Amino acid sequence: METAYVLVKSQVAHEMDVMGELLKIDNVKEARGTFGVYDIFVKVEAKTSKELEDTITKNIRKVKHVISTTTLSVIPEQDKN
Amino acid sequence: METAYVLVKSQVAHEMDVMGELLKIDNVKEARGTFGVYDIFVKVEAKTSKELEDTITKNIRKVKHVISTTTLSVIPEQDKN
Amino acid sequence: METAYVLVKSQVAHEMDVMGELLKIDNVKEARGTFGVYDIFVKVEAKTSKELEDTITKNIRKVKHVISTTTLSVIPEQDKN
Amino acid sequence: METAYVLVKSQVAHEMDVMGELLKIDNVKEARGTFGVYDIFVKVEAKTSKELEDTITKNIRKVKHVISTTTLSVIPEQDKN
Amino acid sequence: METAYVLVKSQVAHEMDVMGELLKIDNVKEARGTFGVYDIFVKVEAKTSKELEDTITKNIRKVKHVISTTTLSVIPEQDKN
Amino acid sequence: METAYVLVKSQVAHEMDVMGELLKIDNVKEARGTFGVYDIFVKVEAKTSKELEDTITKNIRKVKHVISTTTLSVIPEQDKN
Amino acid sequence: METAYVLVKSQVAHEMDVMGELLKIDNVKEARGTFGVYDIFVKVEAKTSKELEDTITKNIRKVKHVISTTTLSVIPEQDKN
Amino acid sequence: METAYVLVKSQVAHEMDVMGELLKIDNVKEARGTFGVYDIFVKVEAKTSKELEDTITKNIRKVKHVISTTTLSVIPEQDKN
């Protein structure tokens, strides 16, 4: 299973709509509003890295009111979870 | 259950030792090496916010070779997970 | 009493309107225009963390011309003030 | 009265020592441990801007284990507090 | 004489208009397009700190197509120039 | 031959259009979508530094949906490639 | 062929040693000193993503005087080069 | 004449020593302590870009207690000063 964490900045005051849309996306396992530098934390899991990329580029980044995304791609080889 | 996500910068070339130590900490549910601006992603869950804070300030930030941590505190009221 | 500091970026040239609106919000104890990376500094105090969160997510982030907010949540357990 | 807010990064695991030292400094009115991008928030107040500067450059920045400081200087003319 | 350096981000492809407007402002001594994190560097000099602030908040930040400004206020006491 | 690397932030969901436009520009040798803090990486090569600058300021920064660019100018004297 | 771009911060005044070491690493195709936020730009190419990761985590990040690395992983599916 | 602005982070509490050394360097026209994200602002002017680069890489970056430098290279073609 491939994992990535996506740190989302959403348009101010639209966090709840964005989160609602994110949670509808198949490979999104977690979506939470957060304080700090980013507005929403998203955990994505998919069977292949191609599917992982599509989820980020074709679903998450297309959600209305998403301003920017910073992706932390997991280094599989270091994964002890 | 209280949740927080901690983005860790570790001393270069010490990621694996840091991750090993992090995964020994009780409330750490996930610790993964990542590419991008941060080196390690950590998910923390605890029964109370006091316990959550202690895990971050007294355990995670005391692990050898951790240089800095950026905490994304979850906004409970926005949590639909 | 729960405290948080919120670092606000406002739309250029609208700082004074934003500050005026911020100072009308009940739990906002301080709102000052600042030089540096952020445009306005806000200190929030509330009786409960729920109330603190609502002040930030439902009041401060809904003020017109606010572009982004970075929240520094205070670690109660470290508070010696 | 001149005001400035100083966002401090401290050496990991030394936050409490740093805060103890900061709170001993005359013009430091508040010093709190925070989650997020910075480790400690400091509020400084002094009679003159010269005194304010000295407090930051000759006291705060000389406290052991302080790694960096980011100062938000208040714009007096915008101050409605 | 009071000095400040202002690092300006301008709307993409509007740098030249912004620079033209900046150079018309009295206390602006230098305005140059730059590569790197910021788009335009501005040096401001004024007789008083009040005048310096006004130049930044009431002139520079009101120039069309300016998106954000990061001000580096000079610490007079450290000035050996 | 003069080289520069340009890190582009594009409007969310417009990465492919932006990349298509970038690859049409003469001196652009590489343009790739990337995960992380930036959306698109661009390598520019030109015969003179004047031509390099024009490619960045008059072509790349004028492509529709480009929000910001951060240029890493190569230090010729350190170039061992 | 898998590609990644790595933005390196090196210990001040050690750029040339770091670059010398980087250019000895098999999958490093380019390593250049740069002005701006980062000190050295590195282009890595490898046959598999596993090999790409190893080059970054086991070679690049182990070079003496490297302080931090920010990796831009290329999104294969968007690659038109 | 070639110009560049260099934003210096110095080791905490060593700003004055660093500034003293910087002002001894031939092509350094200005060096000032600043509040905000950076500790010292430096203006460099030289006859050729080669000389400009050497001043930054071989003089400024070799000054003791300099931690990092962020260079804003001026875009000559946009220079109306």
XYZ file of C-alpha atoms in Angstrom, chain G residues 9-80:
72
model
C 21.570 23.549 2.196
C 25.220 23.085 3.004
C 27.304 24.321 5.881
C 28.402 27.856 5.022
C 31.788 27.954 3.220
C 31.750 24.202 2.468
C 29.761 24.329 -0.788
C 32.680 23.285 -2.980
C 33.579 20.216 -0.880
C 29.917 19.162 -0.798
C 29.564 19.601 -4.555
C 32.730 17.602 -5.169
C 31.332 14.698 -3.139
C 27.871 14.909 -4.741
C 29.302 14.692 -8.277
C 31.043 11.421 -7.333
C 27.670 9.751 -6.632
C 26.542 7.520 -9.542
C 22.966 8.681 -10.084
C 23.733 12.390 -9.616
C 23.501 13.886 -13.120
C 23.879 17.565 -12.106
C 25.133 19.413 -9.012
C 25.438 23.212 -9.139
C 26.042 25.955 -6.588
C 23.143 28.410 -6.583
C 22.208 31.790 -5.148
C 18.845 32.113 -3.416
C 17.247 30.144 -0.615
C 19.203 26.911 -1.331
C 22.969 26.447 -1.736
C 23.212 23.517 -4.182
C 20.832 22.114 -6.799
C 21.077 18.372 -7.529
C 19.393 16.346 -10.280
C 19.126 12.612 -9.609
C 18.153 9.948 -12.167
C 17.831 6.197 -11.443
C 16.330 3.072 -13.038
C 13.886 2.405 -10.205
C 12.233 4.542 -7.494
C 13.909 2.312 -4.884
C 17.312 3.185 -6.351
C 16.302 6.868 -6.476
C 15.385 6.824 -2.783
C 18.608 5.108 -1.794
C 20.649 7.660 -3.701
C 18.962 10.442 -1.712
C 18.749 8.834 1.735
C 21.959 6.766 1.685
C 24.282 8.900 -0.450
C 23.266 12.538 -0.775
C 22.056 12.974 2.824
C 25.241 11.294 4.142
C 27.643 13.734 2.439
C 29.619 15.664 5.045
C 28.508 19.326 5.628
C 25.044 18.745 4.124
C 22.649 20.420 6.604
C 19.281 19.736 5.020
C 17.706 18.525 1.795
C 14.337 19.376 0.261
C 13.293 16.834 -2.373
C 10.969 17.633 -5.270
C 9.743 14.217 -6.433
C 8.704 14.270 -10.082
C 5.105 13.276 -10.845
C 5.741 10.656 -13.608
C 2.249 10.868 -15.003
C 2.642 14.628 -15.722
C 6.047 14.134 -17.419
C 6.066 15.334 -21.081
